Amino acid sequence: MGMGRPPLTQEHDMLLTTLILGLVLGGTYALLALGLTLQYGIARIMNLAYGEFTLIAAFVLVWALQSEGIPPFVSLVVIAPAGYLFGWLLYAVMMRPLVQRSGASGRLEVDSILATFGLLFLIQGVLLVVFGANFTSISYLDRGVNVFGVTVALNRLIAFGICVVTAGALMIALKRTRWGLTMRAVALTPGSAPLVGIEVNKVARQGFALGTALAAIGGASMAMYQTFSATGGVVFTMKALVIVIMGGVGNVGGALIAGLALGLVETFVATAIDPGLTLAATFAIFLVVLLWRPEGLFSKR
Amino acid sequence: MMKLILPLIALVVLALVPLRLTDYGLGLMIGMVTYVTLASAWALFSGHTRYISLATAAFYGIGAYTVAVLNEALPYPLVLLCAGLIGAGLALVVGLSTLRLAGVYFVIFTFGLAELVRQLLTWYEVNVTGTLGRYIFLDITARDIYWQMLGLCAVTIGLTAWINRHRLGLALKVIGDDETVAAHSGINLARTKLIAFTLSATILTLAGAIASPRWVYVEPAIVFNPTVSFLTVIMALLGGANRLWGPALGAVPLFLVFEWLSADFPDTYPIFLGLLFIGVVFLLPNGVLAGIETLRARRGKGKEVTA
C-alpha cells in the first residue's frame, strides 16, 4: 500500500481524495437516478417511495450478513431479481388500476404521487417495526486500497464497480437490443407505440420492475459503505429526483452524468463545509436547474 | 342566509366549549381545530389546482420555530407577524421557482422542503448560535391557544368561501381543469397559483406559531415532523379537497382515529397511516362528499328506472 506514491502536497491530496470519493458516491446516485427515470419515463409513475425501496434492499443485505453470515456479493444476486419481482407485483396490483382509471386524462401523475406517498409511510412503518429506528452499518472489506495515490476503502470500490457494470449493461441493452427499442418507443410516444404492435402495459410493467431492481441494487451497494436509517428514504428519493430533472426526464445518459456530478458536489460540500449540508447542496443545484434549464442540462432546446 | 348562520352558531358554540372541558379534552380540541385549519389551508391551494403540496410540515415547523427564537425578544403579536412574513417569503421563493413549470417540479420541491429546512436550521444552530434546542416561555394558556386557533380556522374557511365566489377561485378551478384552457382565457397562471399558494402557506405557518407554546421545548427534529404533512393531505383528501367543508369533515374523524392509534399502537401506527392513505386514494379519489353524491345520483337514477 502506498508504494511508489508520488510526494503530493496535502492540498492536492485532499482534492484528489474528494474527487475519487465523490465519483464513487456519484456511481450509486447515478444508478438510483437511472431506476427512477425508468419508472417515471416508461411507466409514467412518479414514485415517491423510491428511497424506501433502496432502504429495503439495504436492510436485507445487512440482516443477511449479520444474522445469517451471507456475504453481500451472494445476497446481491438474490436481491436484484427479488427487487424486479417486487416492482412487477407492485405495478400489477397497485399502479395498473391507477393507470386504467386515469385513461387519457392527466390524472395519473397526481394519483401516482398520492399512492406512492402513502406507500412511503407504509414501508417506512414496516422497516421501523422490523429493523428499528437506529442507524445501521456494517464493516465489510473495510481495508484501504491505493487509487492514484489516494487510499479508498475496498467496499466503496466494489460498490462503484457494481454500479458501473449494472448501468453500463443497461445502457447497452437500451441502445442496442430490440427490447431496448420498445422501451424507448414507449418512453417517447406512449400513444403511438401500440400502433407498431407494442403492448404498452407490459412494457410499462417491465420498466417499473426494472427501476425497482435498480433501486434494490443501488441500495444494497450503498449499504456496503454507508450508514443509513429507516427514516432516511426521503433524502434518497429527493436526490434521485433532482438528478433525473438535471439530466432531463427519460434521458439515461444525462442521468448518469448528473448522478456523478451530484456525488462530486456533495462530497466536496461535505469535506469543505459540513456533512450536514449535503441536502442543501442538492436543493441549491435543483434551484439552479429550475431557474436556468428546467428541461434538463443536456437537452437540445 | 342559513349558509352563514349555521357556521356562526357553530363557531360560538365551539368558542364556549373550553369553559366546560378538562385539560385532556381541551388538548384534544386544540389538536382537532389545528388539523381542521391545516387541512383547510392546504386545500385552499391544492384542492382546486391539484398541485399536491407536501410541504405542510415545513411551514408549520417554521411557524413554531420562529416563536421559539423570538418569544423573548419581541411582543407576542409581533412574533406572530414575523412568523407569517417568513412563511409567506418562503412560499414566494418556492412558488416563483416552480409554479411557472409543470406540477411535478412543485411536488418535488415541496417533497424535500421540510427535511431541507430542518437540516439547515440544525446546522445553523449547532455551528453559528451553538444552541440546539430552545424553550418557549410565554404567558399563554391552553384556552388562549384554542381561541386563537379557532379564530385562524374560521378565517381560513371564511377566506376559502370568499375566494371560491370570486375571480381567484374561478381561475384556480379552471387551472385545475385544464391549464391550456386557463391560459387561453386570459388567466395569468403563475400569478394566480402564486397568490393562492402564498395565502395557504402563510396560514400553515401561523398555525404552527399559534400551536407552539404547547411544546415548551422545541428543536428542529420535533417541529419538522413529516407526519404533519402526511396527515394534512390525507384529511383533506378524505373529506374532499375541492369542497369548502371537505377538509374539516376529513380532519375531525381522522384526528380522533390517529390520536387513538398513536396512543394504543405507537409502533405500528405509521403502517396504519400508510394503508389508510392508499385506501383513500383508491376508494375515494374525490373524497367522501363526492362519493355520497355519486351514490345518491345512482340511487335516484335507479328509482326513475323502476318507476
CSV table of C-alpha atoms in Angstrom, one decimal, chain A residues 1-300:
chain,number,residue,atom,x,y,z
A,1,MET,CA,0.0,0.0,0.0
A,2,GLY,CA,1.2,3.5,-0.8
A,3,MET,CA,4.1,2.0,-2.8
A,4,GLY,CA,5.6,4.3,-5.4
A,5,ARG,CA,3.3,7.0,-4.1
A,6,PRO,CA,4.4,10.4,-5.5
A,7,PRO,CA,5.1,13.1,-3.0
A,8,LEU,CA,2.0,15.2,-3.2
A,9,THR,CA,1.2,18.4,-1.4
A,10,GLN,CA,-1.5,18.0,1.2
A,11,GLU,CA,-4.0,20.2,-0.7
A,12,HIS,CA,-3.6,18.3,-3.9
A,13,ASP,CA,-4.1,15.1,-2.0
A,14,MET,CA,-7.3,16.4,-0.4
A,15,LEU,CA,-8.7,17.4,-3.8
A,16,LEU,CA,-7.9,14.0,-5.3
A,17,THR,CA,-9.5,12.2,-2.4
A,18,THR,CA,-12.6,14.3,-2.7
A,19,LEU,CA,-12.7,13.7,-6.4
A,20,ILE,CA,-12.4,9.9,-6.1
A,21,LEU,CA,-14.8,9.6,-3.2
A,22,GLY,CA,-17.2,11.9,-5.0
A,23,LEU,CA,-17.1,9.7,-8.1
A,24,VAL,CA,-17.7,6.6,-6.0
A,25,LEU,CA,-20.7,8.1,-4.3
A,26,GLY,CA,-21.9,9.5,-7.7
A,27,GLY,CA,-21.9,6.0,-9.1
A,28,THR,CA,-24.6,4.9,-6.6
A,29,TYR,CA,-26.6,8.1,-7.2
A,30,ALA,CA,-26.4,7.6,-11.0
A,31,LEU,CA,-27.7,4.1,-10.6
A,32,LEU,CA,-30.5,5.2,-8.3
A,33,ALA,CA,-31.5,8.0,-10.7
A,34,LEU,CA,-31.4,5.6,-13.6
A,35,GLY,CA,-34.1,3.4,-11.9
A,36,LEU,CA,-36.2,6.4,-11.1
A,37,THR,CA,-36.1,7.7,-14.6
A,38,LEU,CA,-37.1,4.3,-16.0
A,39,GLN,CA,-40.1,4.3,-13.7
A,40,TYR,CA,-41.1,7.9,-14.5
A,41,GLY,CA,-40.1,7.9,-18.1
A,42,ILE,CA,-41.5,4.5,-19.2
A,43,ALA,CA,-44.1,3.5,-16.6
A,44,ARG,CA,-45.2,7.2,-16.0
A,45,ILE,CA,-45.3,6.6,-12.3
A,46,MET,CA,-43.8,9.3,-10.2
A,47,ASN,CA,-42.6,7.1,-7.3
A,48,LEU,CA,-42.1,9.0,-4.0
A,49,ALA,CA,-41.5,5.7,-2.2
A,50,TYR,CA,-38.4,5.0,-4.3
A,51,GLY,CA,-36.0,5.8,-1.5
A,52,GLU,CA,-37.8,3.3,0.7
A,53,PHE,CA,-37.2,0.6,-2.0
A,54,THR,CA,-33.5,1.2,-1.7
A,55,LEU,CA,-33.7,1.0,2.1
A,56,ILE,CA,-35.5,-2.4,2.0
A,57,ALA,CA,-32.6,-3.8,0.0
A,58,ALA,CA,-30.0,-2.1,2.3
A,59,PHE,CA,-31.6,-3.6,5.4
A,60,VAL,CA,-31.9,-7.1,3.8
A,61,LEU,CA,-28.2,-7.0,2.9
A,62,VAL,CA,-27.2,-6.0,6.4
A,63,TRP,CA,-29.5,-8.6,8.0
A,64,ALA,CA,-28.2,-11.4,5.7
A,65,LEU,CA,-24.6,-10.6,6.7
A,66,GLN,CA,-25.1,-10.1,10.4
A,67,SER,CA,-27.5,-12.8,11.4
A,68,GLU,CA,-27.1,-15.4,8.6
A,69,GLY,CA,-23.5,-14.7,7.6
A,70,ILE,CA,-24.3,-14.4,3.9
A,71,PRO,CA,-21.7,-12.3,2.2
A,72,PRO,CA,-23.0,-9.2,0.4
A,73,PHE,CA,-22.0,-10.4,-3.0
A,74,VAL,CA,-24.2,-13.5,-2.7
A,75,SER,CA,-27.2,-11.6,-1.3
A,76,LEU,CA,-26.9,-9.1,-4.2
A,77,VAL,CA,-27.5,-12.0,-6.6
A,78,VAL,CA,-30.8,-12.6,-4.8
A,79,ILE,CA,-31.7,-9.0,-4.0
A,80,ALA,CA,-31.7,-7.8,-7.6
A,81,PRO,CA,-34.2,-10.3,-9.0
A,82,ALA,CA,-36.2,-10.0,-5.9
A,83,GLY,CA,-36.4,-6.3,-6.5
A,84,TYR,CA,-37.6,-6.9,-10.0
A,85,LEU,CA,-40.3,-9.3,-8.8
A,86,PHE,CA,-41.4,-6.8,-6.0
A,87,GLY,CA,-41.7,-4.0,-8.6
A,88,TRP,CA,-43.5,-6.3,-11.1
A,89,LEU,CA,-46.1,-7.2,-8.4
A,90,LEU,CA,-46.5,-3.7,-7.1
A,91,TYR,CA,-47.1,-2.4,-10.6
A,92,ALA,CA,-49.7,-5.1,-11.4
A,93,VAL,CA,-51.5,-4.7,-8.1
A,94,MET,CA,-51.2,-1.1,-7.3
A,95,MET,CA,-50.2,1.0,-10.3
A,96,ARG,CA,-52.1,-0.7,-13.1
A,97,PRO,CA,-55.5,0.2,-11.6
A,98,LEU,CA,-54.5,3.8,-11.4
A,99,VAL,CA,-53.3,3.8,-15.0
A,100,GLN,CA,-56.6,2.3,-16.1
A,101,ARG,CA,-58.6,4.7,-14.0
A,102,SER,CA,-56.9,7.8,-15.4
A,103,GLY,CA,-57.2,6.7,-19.1
A,104,ALA,CA,-56.0,9.5,-21.3
A,105,SER,CA,-56.6,12.3,-18.7
A,106,GLY,CA,-53.7,13.8,-16.8
A,107,ARG,CA,-54.8,12.2,-13.6
A,108,LEU,CA,-52.2,9.5,-13.4
A,109,GLU,CA,-49.5,11.9,-12.2
A,110,VAL,CA,-51.4,13.2,-9.2
A,111,ASP,CA,-52.8,9.7,-8.4
A,112,SER,CA,-49.4,8.1,-8.6
A,113,ILE,CA,-47.8,10.8,-6.4
A,114,LEU,CA,-50.5,10.3,-3.8
A,115,ALA,CA,-50.5,6.5,-3.9
A,116,THR,CA,-46.7,6.3,-3.6
A,117,PHE,CA,-46.7,8.9,-0.8
A,118,GLY,CA,-48.9,6.5,1.1
A,119,LEU,CA,-46.6,3.6,0.2
A,120,LEU,CA,-43.7,5.6,1.6
A,121,PHE,CA,-45.2,5.7,5.0
A,122,LEU,CA,-46.3,2.1,4.8
A,123,ILE,CA,-42.8,0.8,4.0
A,124,GLN,CA,-41.2,3.2,6.5
A,125,GLY,CA,-43.5,1.9,9.2
A,126,VAL,CA,-42.7,-1.7,8.4
A,127,LEU,CA,-39.0,-1.0,8.4
A,128,LEU,CA,-39.2,0.7,11.7
A,129,VAL,CA,-41.1,-2.2,13.2
A,130,VAL,CA,-38.8,-4.9,11.8
A,131,PHE,CA,-35.4,-3.2,12.0
A,132,GLY,CA,-35.8,-0.3,14.5
A,133,ALA,CA,-35.0,3.4,14.2
A,134,ASN,CA,-31.2,3.2,14.8
A,135,PHE,CA,-28.6,4.0,12.3
A,136,THR,CA,-27.2,0.8,10.7
A,137,SER,CA,-23.9,0.0,9.1
A,138,ILE,CA,-21.6,-3.0,8.5
A,139,SER,CA,-17.9,-3.3,8.2
A,140,TYR,CA,-17.3,-5.3,5.1
A,141,LEU,CA,-14.0,-5.4,3.3
A,142,ASP,CA,-13.2,-2.2,5.1
A,143,ARG,CA,-9.5,-2.0,4.1
A,144,GLY,CA,-7.8,0.7,2.2
A,145,VAL,CA,-6.7,0.4,-1.4
A,146,ASN,CA,-4.4,2.7,-3.2
A,147,VAL,CA,-6.0,4.5,-6.1
A,148,PHE,CA,-3.9,7.2,-7.8
A,149,GLY,CA,-2.1,7.8,-4.5
A,150,VAL,CA,-5.3,8.1,-2.5
A,151,THR,CA,-6.5,5.5,0.0
A,152,VAL,CA,-10.0,4.4,-0.7
A,153,ALA,CA,-11.9,1.7,1.2
A,154,LEU,CA,-12.3,-1.5,-0.8
A,155,ASN,CA,-16.1,-1.7,-0.1
A,156,ARG,CA,-16.5,1.7,-1.8
A,157,LEU,CA,-14.6,0.5,-4.9
A,158,ILE,CA,-16.7,-2.7,-5.1
A,159,ALA,CA,-19.9,-0.7,-4.8
A,160,PHE,CA,-18.7,1.6,-7.5
A,161,GLY,CA,-17.9,-1.4,-9.7
A,162,ILE,CA,-21.4,-2.9,-9.2
A,163,CYS,CA,-23.0,0.4,-10.2
A,164,VAL,CA,-20.7,0.8,-13.3
A,165,VAL,CA,-21.4,-2.7,-14.5
A,166,THR,CA,-25.1,-2.5,-14.0
A,167,ALA,CA,-25.5,0.9,-15.5
A,168,GLY,CA,-23.3,0.0,-18.4
A,169,ALA,CA,-25.2,-3.2,-19.2
A,170,LEU,CA,-28.5,-1.4,-19.1
A,171,MET,CA,-27.2,1.4,-21.4
A,172,ILE,CA,-26.1,-1.1,-23.9
A,173,ALA,CA,-29.3,-3.1,-23.7
A,174,LEU,CA,-31.4,0.1,-24.2
A,175,LYS,CA,-29.3,1.3,-27.1
A,176,ARG,CA,-28.6,-2.0,-28.9
A,177,THR,CA,-31.4,-4.5,-28.4
A,178,ARG,CA,-34.9,-4.8,-29.7
A,179,TRP,CA,-36.2,-4.9,-26.2
A,180,GLY,CA,-34.4,-1.5,-25.6
A,181,LEU,CA,-36.0,-0.1,-28.7
A,182,THR,CA,-39.5,-0.9,-27.5
A,183,MET,CA,-38.7,0.6,-24.1
A,184,ARG,CA,-37.5,3.8,-25.7
A,185,ALA,CA,-40.6,3.8,-28.0
A,186,VAL,CA,-42.9,3.7,-25.0
A,187,ALA,CA,-40.9,6.4,-23.2
A,188,LEU,CA,-41.0,8.7,-26.3
A,189,THR,CA,-44.6,8.2,-27.5
A,190,PRO,CA,-46.8,6.0,-25.4
A,191,GLY,CA,-49.8,7.0,-27.6
A,192,SER,CA,-48.4,5.7,-30.8
A,193,ALA,CA,-46.4,2.7,-29.5
A,194,PRO,CA,-49.4,0.3,-29.8
A,195,LEU,CA,-49.7,1.2,-33.5
A,196,VAL,CA,-46.5,-0.7,-34.1
A,197,GLY,CA,-47.6,-3.7,-32.1
A,198,ILE,CA,-46.0,-2.8,-28.7
A,199,GLU,CA,-48.0,-3.8,-25.7
A,200,VAL,CA,-47.7,-0.7,-23.6
A,201,ASN,CA,-49.0,-2.2,-20.4
A,202,LYS,CA,-46.4,-5.0,-20.5
A,203,VAL,CA,-43.5,-2.6,-21.3
A,204,ALA,CA,-44.6,-0.2,-18.5
A,205,ARG,CA,-44.7,-3.0,-16.0
A,206,GLN,CA,-41.2,-4.1,-17.1
A,207,GLY,CA,-39.9,-0.6,-16.9
A,208,PHE,CA,-41.3,-0.2,-13.3
A,209,ALA,CA,-40.0,-3.6,-12.3
A,210,LEU,CA,-36.5,-2.8,-13.7
A,211,GLY,CA,-36.5,0.5,-12.0
A,212,THR,CA,-37.2,-1.2,-8.7
A,213,ALA,CA,-34.4,-3.7,-9.4
A,214,LEU,CA,-32.0,-0.8,-9.9
A,215,ALA,CA,-33.2,0.8,-6.6
A,216,ALA,CA,-32.5,-2.5,-4.9
A,217,ILE,CA,-29.0,-2.9,-6.4
A,218,GLY,CA,-28.3,0.8,-5.6
A,219,GLY,CA,-29.5,0.4,-2.0
A,220,ALA,CA,-27.6,-2.9,-1.5
A,221,SER,CA,-24.3,-1.4,-2.8
A,222,MET,CA,-24.8,1.8,-0.7
A,223,ALA,CA,-25.2,-0.4,2.4
A,224,MET,CA,-21.7,-1.8,1.9
A,225,TYR,CA,-20.1,1.5,2.7
A,226,GLN,CA,-22.6,3.9,4.2
A,227,THR,CA,-24.6,4.4,7.4
A,228,PHE,CA,-28.4,4.6,6.9
A,229,SER,CA,-31.6,4.5,8.9
A,230,ALA,CA,-35.2,3.6,8.3
A,231,THR,CA,-36.4,7.2,8.1
A,232,GLY,CA,-33.7,8.3,5.6
A,233,GLY,CA,-35.6,7.2,2.4
A,234,VAL,CA,-36.9,10.7,1.6
A,235,VAL,CA,-33.4,12.0,1.1
A,236,PHE,CA,-32.6,9.3,-1.4
A,237,THR,CA,-35.8,9.9,-3.3
A,238,MET,CA,-35.1,13.6,-3.3
A,239,LYS,CA,-31.5,13.2,-4.6
A,240,ALA,CA,-32.6,10.7,-7.3
A,241,LEU,CA,-35.4,13.1,-8.4
A,242,VAL,CA,-33.1,16.1,-8.7
A,243,ILE,CA,-30.6,14.0,-10.7
A,244,VAL,CA,-33.4,12.9,-13.1
A,245,ILE,CA,-34.5,16.5,-13.6
A,246,MET,CA,-30.9,17.7,-14.1
A,247,GLY,CA,-30.3,15.0,-16.7
A,248,GLY,CA,-33.6,15.6,-18.4
A,249,VAL,CA,-36.6,13.2,-17.8
A,250,GLY,CA,-36.1,9.9,-19.7
A,251,ASN,CA,-32.5,10.8,-20.6
A,252,VAL,CA,-30.5,7.8,-19.5
A,253,GLY,CA,-27.1,9.3,-20.3
A,254,GLY,CA,-28.0,12.6,-18.8
A,255,ALA,CA,-29.0,10.9,-15.5
A,256,LEU,CA,-25.6,9.1,-15.4
A,257,ILE,CA,-23.6,12.3,-15.8
A,258,ALA,CA,-25.8,14.2,-13.5
A,259,GLY,CA,-25.5,11.5,-10.8
A,260,LEU,CA,-21.8,11.6,-10.9
A,261,ALA,CA,-21.8,15.4,-10.8
A,262,LEU,CA,-24.1,15.4,-7.7
A,263,GLY,CA,-21.9,12.8,-6.0
A,264,LEU,CA,-18.9,15.1,-6.6
A,265,VAL,CA,-20.6,18.3,-5.4
A,266,GLU,CA,-21.9,16.5,-2.3
A,267,THR,CA,-18.6,15.1,-1.3
A,268,PHE,CA,-17.0,18.5,-1.9
A,269,VAL,CA,-19.6,20.2,0.3
A,270,ALA,CA,-19.2,17.5,2.9
A,271,THR,CA,-15.4,17.8,3.2
A,272,ALA,CA,-15.0,21.6,2.6
A,273,ILE,CA,-18.0,22.9,4.5
A,274,ASP,CA,-20.1,20.5,6.5
A,275,PRO,CA,-21.6,17.0,6.1
A,276,GLY,CA,-24.9,18.3,7.4
A,277,LEU,CA,-25.4,20.4,4.3
A,278,THR,CA,-25.5,17.8,1.6
A,279,LEU,CA,-29.3,18.0,1.1
A,280,ALA,CA,-28.9,21.8,1.0
A,281,ALA,CA,-26.4,21.4,-1.8
A,282,THR,CA,-28.8,19.1,-3.7
A,283,PHE,CA,-31.5,21.8,-3.4
A,284,ALA,CA,-29.2,24.5,-4.5
A,285,ILE,CA,-28.4,22.6,-7.7
A,286,PHE,CA,-32.1,21.9,-8.1
A,287,LEU,CA,-32.9,25.6,-7.9
A,288,VAL,CA,-30.2,26.5,-10.4
A,289,VAL,CA,-31.6,23.9,-12.8
A,290,LEU,CA,-35.2,25.1,-12.3
A,291,LEU,CA,-34.3,28.7,-13.0
A,292,TRP,CA,-31.8,28.1,-15.8
A,293,ARG,CA,-32.8,24.9,-17.7
A,294,PRO,CA,-35.8,23.1,-16.3
A,295,GLU,CA,-35.9,20.8,-19.3
A,296,GLY,CA,-32.6,19.3,-18.2
A,297,LEU,CA,-29.0,20.3,-18.6
A,298,PHE,CA,-28.3,18.1,-21.6
A,299,SER,CA,-31.5,18.6,-23.7
A,300,LYS,CA,-31.4,20.2,-27.1
